[in-house]
PDB file of C-alpha atoms in Angstrom:
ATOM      1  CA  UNK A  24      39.597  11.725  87.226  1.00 79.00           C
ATOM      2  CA  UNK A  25      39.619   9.599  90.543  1.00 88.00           C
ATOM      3  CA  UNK A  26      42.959   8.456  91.996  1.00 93.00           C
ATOM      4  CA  UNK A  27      43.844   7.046  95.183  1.00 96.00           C
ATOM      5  CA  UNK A  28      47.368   7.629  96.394  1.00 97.00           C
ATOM      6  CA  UNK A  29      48.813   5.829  99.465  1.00 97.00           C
ATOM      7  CA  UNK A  30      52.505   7.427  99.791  1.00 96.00           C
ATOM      8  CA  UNK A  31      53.702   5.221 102.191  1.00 97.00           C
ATOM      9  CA  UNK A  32      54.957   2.075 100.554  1.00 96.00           C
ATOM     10  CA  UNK A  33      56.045  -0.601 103.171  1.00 97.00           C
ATOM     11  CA  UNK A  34      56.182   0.499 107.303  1.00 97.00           C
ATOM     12  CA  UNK A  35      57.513  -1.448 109.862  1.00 97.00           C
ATOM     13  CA  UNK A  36      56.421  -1.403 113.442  1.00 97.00           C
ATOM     14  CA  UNK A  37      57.088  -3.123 116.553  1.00 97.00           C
ATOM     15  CA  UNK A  38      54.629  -4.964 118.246  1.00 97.00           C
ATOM     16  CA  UNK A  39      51.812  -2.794 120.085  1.00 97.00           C
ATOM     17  CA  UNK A  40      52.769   0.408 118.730  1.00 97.00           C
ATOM     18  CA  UNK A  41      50.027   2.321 116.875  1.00 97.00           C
ATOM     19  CA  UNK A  42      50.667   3.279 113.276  1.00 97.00           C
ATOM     20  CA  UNK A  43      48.989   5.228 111.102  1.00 97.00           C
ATOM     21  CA  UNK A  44      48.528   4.294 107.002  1.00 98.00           C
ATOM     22  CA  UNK A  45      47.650   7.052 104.809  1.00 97.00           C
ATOM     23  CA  UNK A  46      45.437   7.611 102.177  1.00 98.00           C
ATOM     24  CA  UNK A  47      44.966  10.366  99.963  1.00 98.00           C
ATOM     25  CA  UNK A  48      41.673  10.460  97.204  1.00 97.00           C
ATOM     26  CA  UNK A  49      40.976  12.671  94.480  1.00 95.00           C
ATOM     27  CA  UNK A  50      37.563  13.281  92.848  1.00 91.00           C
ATOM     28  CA  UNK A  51      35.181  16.000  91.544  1.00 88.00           C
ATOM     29  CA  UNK A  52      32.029  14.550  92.489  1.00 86.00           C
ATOM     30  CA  UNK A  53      30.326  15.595  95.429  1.00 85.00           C
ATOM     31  CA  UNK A  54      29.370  12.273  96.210  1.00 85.00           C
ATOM     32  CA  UNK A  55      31.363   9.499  96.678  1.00 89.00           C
ATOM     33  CA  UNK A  56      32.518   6.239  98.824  1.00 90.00           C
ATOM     34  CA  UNK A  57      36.457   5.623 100.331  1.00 93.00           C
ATOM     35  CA  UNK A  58      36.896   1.802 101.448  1.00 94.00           C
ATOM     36  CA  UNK A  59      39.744   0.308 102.911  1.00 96.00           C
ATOM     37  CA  UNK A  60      40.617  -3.216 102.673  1.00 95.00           C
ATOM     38  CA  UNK A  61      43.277  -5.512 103.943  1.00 96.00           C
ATOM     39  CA  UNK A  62      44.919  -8.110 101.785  1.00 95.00           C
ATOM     40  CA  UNK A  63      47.252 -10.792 104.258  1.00 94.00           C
ATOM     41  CA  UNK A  64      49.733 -13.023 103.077  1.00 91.00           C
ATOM     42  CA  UNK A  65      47.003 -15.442 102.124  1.00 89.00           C
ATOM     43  CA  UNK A  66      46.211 -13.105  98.938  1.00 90.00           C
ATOM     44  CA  UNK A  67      42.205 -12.520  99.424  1.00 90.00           C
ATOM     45  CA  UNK A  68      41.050  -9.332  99.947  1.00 92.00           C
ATOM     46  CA  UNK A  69      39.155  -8.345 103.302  1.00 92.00           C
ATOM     47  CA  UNK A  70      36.530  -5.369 103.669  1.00 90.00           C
ATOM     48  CA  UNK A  71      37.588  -3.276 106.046  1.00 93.00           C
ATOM     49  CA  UNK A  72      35.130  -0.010 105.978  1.00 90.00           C
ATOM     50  CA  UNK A  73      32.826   1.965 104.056  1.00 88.00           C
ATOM     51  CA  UNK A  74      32.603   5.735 104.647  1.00 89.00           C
ATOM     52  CA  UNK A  75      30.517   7.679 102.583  1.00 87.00           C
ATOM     53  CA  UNK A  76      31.242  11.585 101.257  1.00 89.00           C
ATOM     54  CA  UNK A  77      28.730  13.127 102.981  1.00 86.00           C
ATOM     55  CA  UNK A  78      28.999  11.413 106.399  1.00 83.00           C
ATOM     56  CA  UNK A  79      32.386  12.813 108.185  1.00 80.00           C
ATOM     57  CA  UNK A  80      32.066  10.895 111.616  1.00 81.00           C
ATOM     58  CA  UNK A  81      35.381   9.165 112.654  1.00 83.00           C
ATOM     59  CA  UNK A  82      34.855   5.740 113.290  1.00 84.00           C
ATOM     60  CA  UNK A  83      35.992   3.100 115.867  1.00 85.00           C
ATOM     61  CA  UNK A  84      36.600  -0.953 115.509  1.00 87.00           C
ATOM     62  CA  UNK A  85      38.129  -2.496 118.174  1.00 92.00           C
ATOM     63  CA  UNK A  86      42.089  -1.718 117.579  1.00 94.00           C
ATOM     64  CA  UNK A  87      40.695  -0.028 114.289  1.00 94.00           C
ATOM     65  CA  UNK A  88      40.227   3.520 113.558  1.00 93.00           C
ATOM     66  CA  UNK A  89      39.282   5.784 110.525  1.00 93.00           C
ATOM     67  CA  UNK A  90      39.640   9.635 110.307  1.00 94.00           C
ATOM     68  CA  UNK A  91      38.119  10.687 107.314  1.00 94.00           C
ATOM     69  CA  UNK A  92      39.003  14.797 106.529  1.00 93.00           C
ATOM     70  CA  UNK A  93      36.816  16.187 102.924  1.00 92.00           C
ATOM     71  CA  UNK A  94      39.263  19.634 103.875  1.00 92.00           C
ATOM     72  CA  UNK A  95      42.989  17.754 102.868  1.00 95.00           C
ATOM     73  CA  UNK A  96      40.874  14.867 101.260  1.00 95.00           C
ATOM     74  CA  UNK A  97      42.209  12.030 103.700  1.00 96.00           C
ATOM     75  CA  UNK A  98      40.955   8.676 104.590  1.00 96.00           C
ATOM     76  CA  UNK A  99      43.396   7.679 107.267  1.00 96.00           C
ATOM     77  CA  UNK A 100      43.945   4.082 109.183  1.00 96.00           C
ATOM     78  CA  UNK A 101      45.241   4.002 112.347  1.00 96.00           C
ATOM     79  CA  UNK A 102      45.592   0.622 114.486  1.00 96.00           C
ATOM     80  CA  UNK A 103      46.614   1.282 117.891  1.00 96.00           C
ATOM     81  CA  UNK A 104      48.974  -1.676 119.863  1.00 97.00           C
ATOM     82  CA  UNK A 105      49.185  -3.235 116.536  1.00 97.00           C
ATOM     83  CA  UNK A 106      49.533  -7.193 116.529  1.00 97.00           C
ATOM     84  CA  UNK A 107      51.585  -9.586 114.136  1.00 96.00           C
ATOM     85  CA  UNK A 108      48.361 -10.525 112.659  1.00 96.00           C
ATOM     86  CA  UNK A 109      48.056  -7.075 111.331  1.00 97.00           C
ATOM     87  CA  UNK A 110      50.912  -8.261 109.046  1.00 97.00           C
ATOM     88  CA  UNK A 111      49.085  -7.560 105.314  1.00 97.00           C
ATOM     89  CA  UNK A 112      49.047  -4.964 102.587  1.00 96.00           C
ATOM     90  CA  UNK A 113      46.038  -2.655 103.121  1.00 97.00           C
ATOM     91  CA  UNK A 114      44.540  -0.641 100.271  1.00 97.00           C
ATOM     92  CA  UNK A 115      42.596   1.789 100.196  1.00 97.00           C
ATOM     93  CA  UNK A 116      39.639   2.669  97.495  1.00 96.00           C
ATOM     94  CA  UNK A 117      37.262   5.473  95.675  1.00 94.00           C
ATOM     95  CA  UNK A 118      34.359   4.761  94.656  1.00 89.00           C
ATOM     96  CA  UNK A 119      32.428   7.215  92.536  1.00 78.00           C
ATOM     97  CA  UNK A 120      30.096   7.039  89.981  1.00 71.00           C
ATOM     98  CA  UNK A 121      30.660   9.649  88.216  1.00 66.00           C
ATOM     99  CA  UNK A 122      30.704   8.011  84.479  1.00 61.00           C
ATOM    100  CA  UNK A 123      30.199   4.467  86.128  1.00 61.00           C
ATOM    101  CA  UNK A 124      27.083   2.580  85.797  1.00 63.00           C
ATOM    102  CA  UNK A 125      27.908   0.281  88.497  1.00 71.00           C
ATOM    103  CA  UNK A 126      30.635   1.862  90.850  1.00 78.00           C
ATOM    104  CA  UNK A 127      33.716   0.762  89.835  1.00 86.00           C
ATOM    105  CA  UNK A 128      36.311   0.540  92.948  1.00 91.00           C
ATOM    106  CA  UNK A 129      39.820   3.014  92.645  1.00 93.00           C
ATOM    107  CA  UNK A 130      42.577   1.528  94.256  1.00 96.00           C
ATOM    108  CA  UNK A 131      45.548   3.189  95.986  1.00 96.00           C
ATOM    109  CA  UNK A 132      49.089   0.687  95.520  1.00 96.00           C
ATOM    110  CA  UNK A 133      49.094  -0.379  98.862  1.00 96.00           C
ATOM    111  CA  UNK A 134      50.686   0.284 102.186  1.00 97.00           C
ATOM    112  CA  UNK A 135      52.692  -3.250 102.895  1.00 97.00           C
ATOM    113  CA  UNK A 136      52.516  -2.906 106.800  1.00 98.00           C
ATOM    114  CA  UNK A 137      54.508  -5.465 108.805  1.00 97.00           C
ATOM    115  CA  UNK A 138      54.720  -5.528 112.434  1.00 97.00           C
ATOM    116  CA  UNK A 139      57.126  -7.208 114.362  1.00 97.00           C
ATOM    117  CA  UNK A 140      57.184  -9.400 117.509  1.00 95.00           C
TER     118      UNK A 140
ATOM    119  CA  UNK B 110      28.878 -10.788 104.221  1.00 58.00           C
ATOM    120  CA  UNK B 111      28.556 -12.257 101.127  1.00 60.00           C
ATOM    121  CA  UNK B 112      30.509 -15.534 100.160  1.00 76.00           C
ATOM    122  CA  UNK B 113      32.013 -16.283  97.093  1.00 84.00           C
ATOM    123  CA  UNK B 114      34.358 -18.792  95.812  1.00 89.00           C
ATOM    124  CA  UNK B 115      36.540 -18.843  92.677  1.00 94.00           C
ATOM    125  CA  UNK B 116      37.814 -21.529  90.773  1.00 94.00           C
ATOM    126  CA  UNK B 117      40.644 -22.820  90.234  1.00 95.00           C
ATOM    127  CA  UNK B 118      42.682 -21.231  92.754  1.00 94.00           C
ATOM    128  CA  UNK B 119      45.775 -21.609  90.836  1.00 96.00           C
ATOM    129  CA  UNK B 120      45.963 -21.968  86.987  1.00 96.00           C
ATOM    130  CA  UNK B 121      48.918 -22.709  84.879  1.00 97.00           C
ATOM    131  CA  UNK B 122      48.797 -22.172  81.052  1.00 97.00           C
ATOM    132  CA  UNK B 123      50.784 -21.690  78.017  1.00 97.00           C
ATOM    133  CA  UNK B 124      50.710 -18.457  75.827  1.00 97.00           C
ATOM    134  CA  UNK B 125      47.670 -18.536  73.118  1.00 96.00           C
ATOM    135  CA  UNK B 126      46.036 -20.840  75.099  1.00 97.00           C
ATOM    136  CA  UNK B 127      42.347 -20.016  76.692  1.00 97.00           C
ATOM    137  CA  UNK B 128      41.707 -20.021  80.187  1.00 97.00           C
ATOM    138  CA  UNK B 129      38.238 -19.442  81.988  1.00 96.00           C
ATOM    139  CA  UNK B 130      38.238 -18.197  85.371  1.00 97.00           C
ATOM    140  CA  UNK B 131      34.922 -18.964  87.341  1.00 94.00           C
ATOM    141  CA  UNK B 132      32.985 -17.395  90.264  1.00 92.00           C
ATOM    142  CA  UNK B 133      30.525 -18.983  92.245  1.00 87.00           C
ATOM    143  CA  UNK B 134      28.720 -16.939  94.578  1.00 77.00           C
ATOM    144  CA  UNK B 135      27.090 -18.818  97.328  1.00 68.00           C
ATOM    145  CA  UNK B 136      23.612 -16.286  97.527  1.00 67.00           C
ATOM    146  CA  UNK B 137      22.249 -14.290  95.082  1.00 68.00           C
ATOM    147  CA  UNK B 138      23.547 -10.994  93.325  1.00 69.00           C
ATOM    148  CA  UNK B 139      22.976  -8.834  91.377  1.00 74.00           C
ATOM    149  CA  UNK B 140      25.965  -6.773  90.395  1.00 84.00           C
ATOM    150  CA  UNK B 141      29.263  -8.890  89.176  1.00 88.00           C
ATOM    151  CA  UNK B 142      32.822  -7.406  89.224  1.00 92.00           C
ATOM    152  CA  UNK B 143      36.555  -9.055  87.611  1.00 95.00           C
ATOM    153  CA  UNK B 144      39.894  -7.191  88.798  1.00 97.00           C
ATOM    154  CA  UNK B 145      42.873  -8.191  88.697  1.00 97.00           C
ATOM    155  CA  UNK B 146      46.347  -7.867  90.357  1.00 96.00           C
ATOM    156  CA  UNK B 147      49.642  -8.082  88.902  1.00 95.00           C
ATOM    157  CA  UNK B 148      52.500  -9.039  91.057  1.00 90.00           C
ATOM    158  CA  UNK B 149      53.092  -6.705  94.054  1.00 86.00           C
ATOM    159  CA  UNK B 150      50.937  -3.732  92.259  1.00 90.00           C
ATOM    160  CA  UNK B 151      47.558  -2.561  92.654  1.00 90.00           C
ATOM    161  CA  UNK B 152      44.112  -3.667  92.204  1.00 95.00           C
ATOM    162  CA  UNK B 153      42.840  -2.749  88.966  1.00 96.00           C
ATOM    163  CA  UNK B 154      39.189  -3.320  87.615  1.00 94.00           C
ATOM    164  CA  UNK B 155      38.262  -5.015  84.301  1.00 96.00           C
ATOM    165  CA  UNK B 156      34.643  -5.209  83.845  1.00 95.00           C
ATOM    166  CA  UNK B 157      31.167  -5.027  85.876  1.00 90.00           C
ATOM    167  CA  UNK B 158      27.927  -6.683  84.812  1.00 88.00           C
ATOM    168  CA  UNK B 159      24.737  -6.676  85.546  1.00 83.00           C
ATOM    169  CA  UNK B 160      21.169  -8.342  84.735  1.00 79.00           C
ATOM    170  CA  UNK B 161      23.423 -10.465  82.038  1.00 82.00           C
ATOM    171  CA  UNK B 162      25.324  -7.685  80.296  1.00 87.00           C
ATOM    172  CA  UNK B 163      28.328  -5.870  80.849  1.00 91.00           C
ATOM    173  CA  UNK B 164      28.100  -2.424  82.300  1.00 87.00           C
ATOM    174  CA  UNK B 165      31.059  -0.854  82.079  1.00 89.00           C
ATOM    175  CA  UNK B 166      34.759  -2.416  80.876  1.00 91.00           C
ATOM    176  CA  UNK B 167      38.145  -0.877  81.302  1.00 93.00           C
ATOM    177  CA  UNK B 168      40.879  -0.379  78.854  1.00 92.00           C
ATOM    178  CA  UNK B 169      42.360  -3.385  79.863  1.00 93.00           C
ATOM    179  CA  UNK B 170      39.323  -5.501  78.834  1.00 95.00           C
ATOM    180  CA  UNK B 171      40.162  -5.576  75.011  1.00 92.00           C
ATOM    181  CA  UNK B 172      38.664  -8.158  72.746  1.00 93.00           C
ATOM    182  CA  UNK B 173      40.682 -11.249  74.407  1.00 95.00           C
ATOM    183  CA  UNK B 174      38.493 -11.001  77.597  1.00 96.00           C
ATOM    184  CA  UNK B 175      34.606 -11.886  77.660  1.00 96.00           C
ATOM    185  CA  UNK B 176      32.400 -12.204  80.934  1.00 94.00           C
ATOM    186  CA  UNK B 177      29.278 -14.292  81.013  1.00 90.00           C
ATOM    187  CA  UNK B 178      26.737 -16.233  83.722  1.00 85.00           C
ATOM    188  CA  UNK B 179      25.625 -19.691  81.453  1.00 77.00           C
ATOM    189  CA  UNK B 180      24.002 -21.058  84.122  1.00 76.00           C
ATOM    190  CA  UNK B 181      22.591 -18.144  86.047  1.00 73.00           C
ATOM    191  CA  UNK B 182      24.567 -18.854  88.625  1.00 78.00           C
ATOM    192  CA  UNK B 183      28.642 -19.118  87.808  1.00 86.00           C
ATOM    193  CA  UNK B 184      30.218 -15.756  86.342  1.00 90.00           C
ATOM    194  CA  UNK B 185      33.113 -16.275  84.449  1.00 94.00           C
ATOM    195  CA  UNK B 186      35.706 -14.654  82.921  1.00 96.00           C
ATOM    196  CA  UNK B 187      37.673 -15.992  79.610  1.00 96.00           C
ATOM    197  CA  UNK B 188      40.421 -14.896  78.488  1.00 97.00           C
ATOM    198  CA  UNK B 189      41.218 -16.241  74.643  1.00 95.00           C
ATOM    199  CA  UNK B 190      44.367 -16.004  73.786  1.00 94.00           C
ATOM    200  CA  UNK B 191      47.163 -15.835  77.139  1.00 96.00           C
ATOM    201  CA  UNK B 192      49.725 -13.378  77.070  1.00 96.00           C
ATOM    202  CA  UNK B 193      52.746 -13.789  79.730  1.00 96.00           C
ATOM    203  CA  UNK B 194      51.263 -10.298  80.678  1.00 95.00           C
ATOM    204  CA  UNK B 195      48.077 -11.531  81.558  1.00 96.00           C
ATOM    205  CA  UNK B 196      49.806 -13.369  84.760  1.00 97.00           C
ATOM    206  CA  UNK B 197      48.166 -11.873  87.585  1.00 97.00           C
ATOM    207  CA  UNK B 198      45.787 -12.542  90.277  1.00 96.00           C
ATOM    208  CA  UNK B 199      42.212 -12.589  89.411  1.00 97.00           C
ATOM    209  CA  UNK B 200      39.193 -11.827  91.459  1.00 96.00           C
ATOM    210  CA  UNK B 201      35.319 -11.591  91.130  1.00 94.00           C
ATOM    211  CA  UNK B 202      33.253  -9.046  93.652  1.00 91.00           C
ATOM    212  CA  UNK B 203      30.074  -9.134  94.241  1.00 87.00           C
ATOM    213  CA  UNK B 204      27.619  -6.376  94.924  1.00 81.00           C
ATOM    214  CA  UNK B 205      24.265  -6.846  96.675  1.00 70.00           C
ATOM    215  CA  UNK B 206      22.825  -3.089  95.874  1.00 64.00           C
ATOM    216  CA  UNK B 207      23.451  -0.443  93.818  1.00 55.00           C
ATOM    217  CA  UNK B 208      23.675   2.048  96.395  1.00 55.00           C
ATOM    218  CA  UNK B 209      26.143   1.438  99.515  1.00 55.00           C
ATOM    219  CA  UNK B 210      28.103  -1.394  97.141  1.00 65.00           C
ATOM    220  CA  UNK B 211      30.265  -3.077  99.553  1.00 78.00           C
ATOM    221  CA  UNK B 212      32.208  -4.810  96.761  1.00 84.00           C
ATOM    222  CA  UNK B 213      33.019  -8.370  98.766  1.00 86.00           C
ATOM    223  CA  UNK B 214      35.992 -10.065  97.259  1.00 91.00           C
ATOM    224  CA  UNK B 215      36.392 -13.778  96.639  1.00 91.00           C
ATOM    225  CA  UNK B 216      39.869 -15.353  97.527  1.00 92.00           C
ATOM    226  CA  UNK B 217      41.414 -15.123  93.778  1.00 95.00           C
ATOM    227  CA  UNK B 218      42.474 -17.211  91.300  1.00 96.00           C
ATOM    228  CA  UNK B 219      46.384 -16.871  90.559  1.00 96.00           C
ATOM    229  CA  UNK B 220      46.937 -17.086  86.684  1.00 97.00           C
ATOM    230  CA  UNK B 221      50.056 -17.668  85.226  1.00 97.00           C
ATOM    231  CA  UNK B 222      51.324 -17.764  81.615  1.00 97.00           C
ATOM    232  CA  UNK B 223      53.988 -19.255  80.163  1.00 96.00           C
TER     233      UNK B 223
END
C-alpha cells in the first residue's frame, strides 16, 4: 500500500526562522517518485519538487531545501529565514506505479505552516 | 510548466442536480487527472485518462462520476446526481509524459451542494 504521512499538522514560526516540515512515505516498490507541493491561501496547488527513488542527492532552491533519506523513508522540507509569503499548506506526495497505469499521486494531509511577521 | 485553467471557479448547486466541471489545458497532453479536496483534508485522486479512456478510477469514482474530452481539447468531469458530500474542491492535472509525470495542477473549481 502507499501512504504519505505528514505528522505535523499546523507550525507556527516567526519571521526568518528556518523550519523544517516532515514527511514520511511508505511503499514496496523499488521505484518510485516523492513531490512536494504548496497550496496558499489562494487554493491552487503549486509544484514544488520531484525527487526520484533512485536518485538520493539533497537538493537546493533558493530559501528551499529537500533531504530525501530511503534508510527512515523521509522526504523532508526545510525553508531557512522563512517569509510571510511562505504562509500555505504544503503537501507532500508518492507516486508509484505499482498497480497504476498512469501514476496516480499519494497525498500526505498537509502541514498548514504559517509564519509570522 | 504547463497551464491549465478550470471552469467555473466556483459552482453552486442543489442536491440531484448535475454539474460538469471543465478543464482546459492551454498546450497539448496527453495524460488527464481529477482530484478532489474536501474542506481542510487531503488531496485525494478520482480518475486518470488517457488517449480518450479512463485508466485507472478510485473508489470514490462510483457510477455518478464520468470523465470525457468532446472536443479533443476540454476534459471534463460530470458528476450526475450531487450529494452535499460531493462539496469539495475539484482539480484537473495534467501530465506531459509517462515517465517523470510532474502532475501540474490547475487552480480548482470549488463545488458546493446544497
Amino acid at each position: 500500500a502507499q501512504k504519505v504521512t505528514q505528522a505535523q499538522t499546523e507550525i507556527s514560526v516567526v519571521e526568518k526562522e528556518d523550519v523544517t516540515l516532515d514527511c514520511v512515505y511508505e511503499t514496496r516498490d523499488t521505484t518510485y517518485y516523492l513531490f512536494w507541493y504548496k497550496q496558499p491561501p489562494s487554493g491552487e496547488l503549486v509544484f514544488l519538487i520531484r525527487r526520484n527513488s533512485f536518485d538520493e542527492q539533497n537538493e537546493i532552491s533558493g530559501r528551499y531545501s529537500w533531504n530525501f533519506q530511503k534508510s527512515t523513508s523521509s522526504f523532508n522540507f526545510t525553508i531557512t529565514a522563512s517569509q510571510v509569503v511562505d504562509s500555505a499548506v504544503y503537501f507532500c506526495a508518492l507516486r508509484s506505479d505499482r498497480g497504476s497505469t498512469l501514476g496516480r499521486l499519494y497525498f500526505g494531509r498537509g502541514t498548514q505552516l504559517t509564519v509570522w511577521p | 510548466e504547463p497551464e491549465v485553467t478550470q471552469t467555473p471557479s466556483h459552482q453552486v448547486t442543489q442536491m440531484g442536480q448535475e454539474v460538469i466541471l471543465r478543464c482546459v489545458p492551454i498546450s497539448n497532453h496527453l495524460y488527464f487527472y481529477w482530484y478532489r479536496q474536501i474542506l481542510g483534508q487531503k488531496v485525494e485522486f478520482l480518475v486518470s485518462f488517457y488517449n480518450n479512456e479512463i485508466s485507472e478510477k478510485s473508489e470514490i469514482f462510483d457510477d455518478q462520476f464520468s470523465v470525457e474530452r468532446p472536443d479533443g481539447s476540454n476534459f471534463t468531469l460530470k458528476i450526475r446526481s450531487t450529494k452535499l458530500e460531493d462539496s469539495a474542491m475539484y482539480f484537473c492535472a495534467l501530465g506531459t509524459q509517462r515517465v517523470y509525470n510532474e502532475q501540474f495542477f490547475g487552480p480548482g473549481t470549488r463545488l458546493t451542494v446544497l
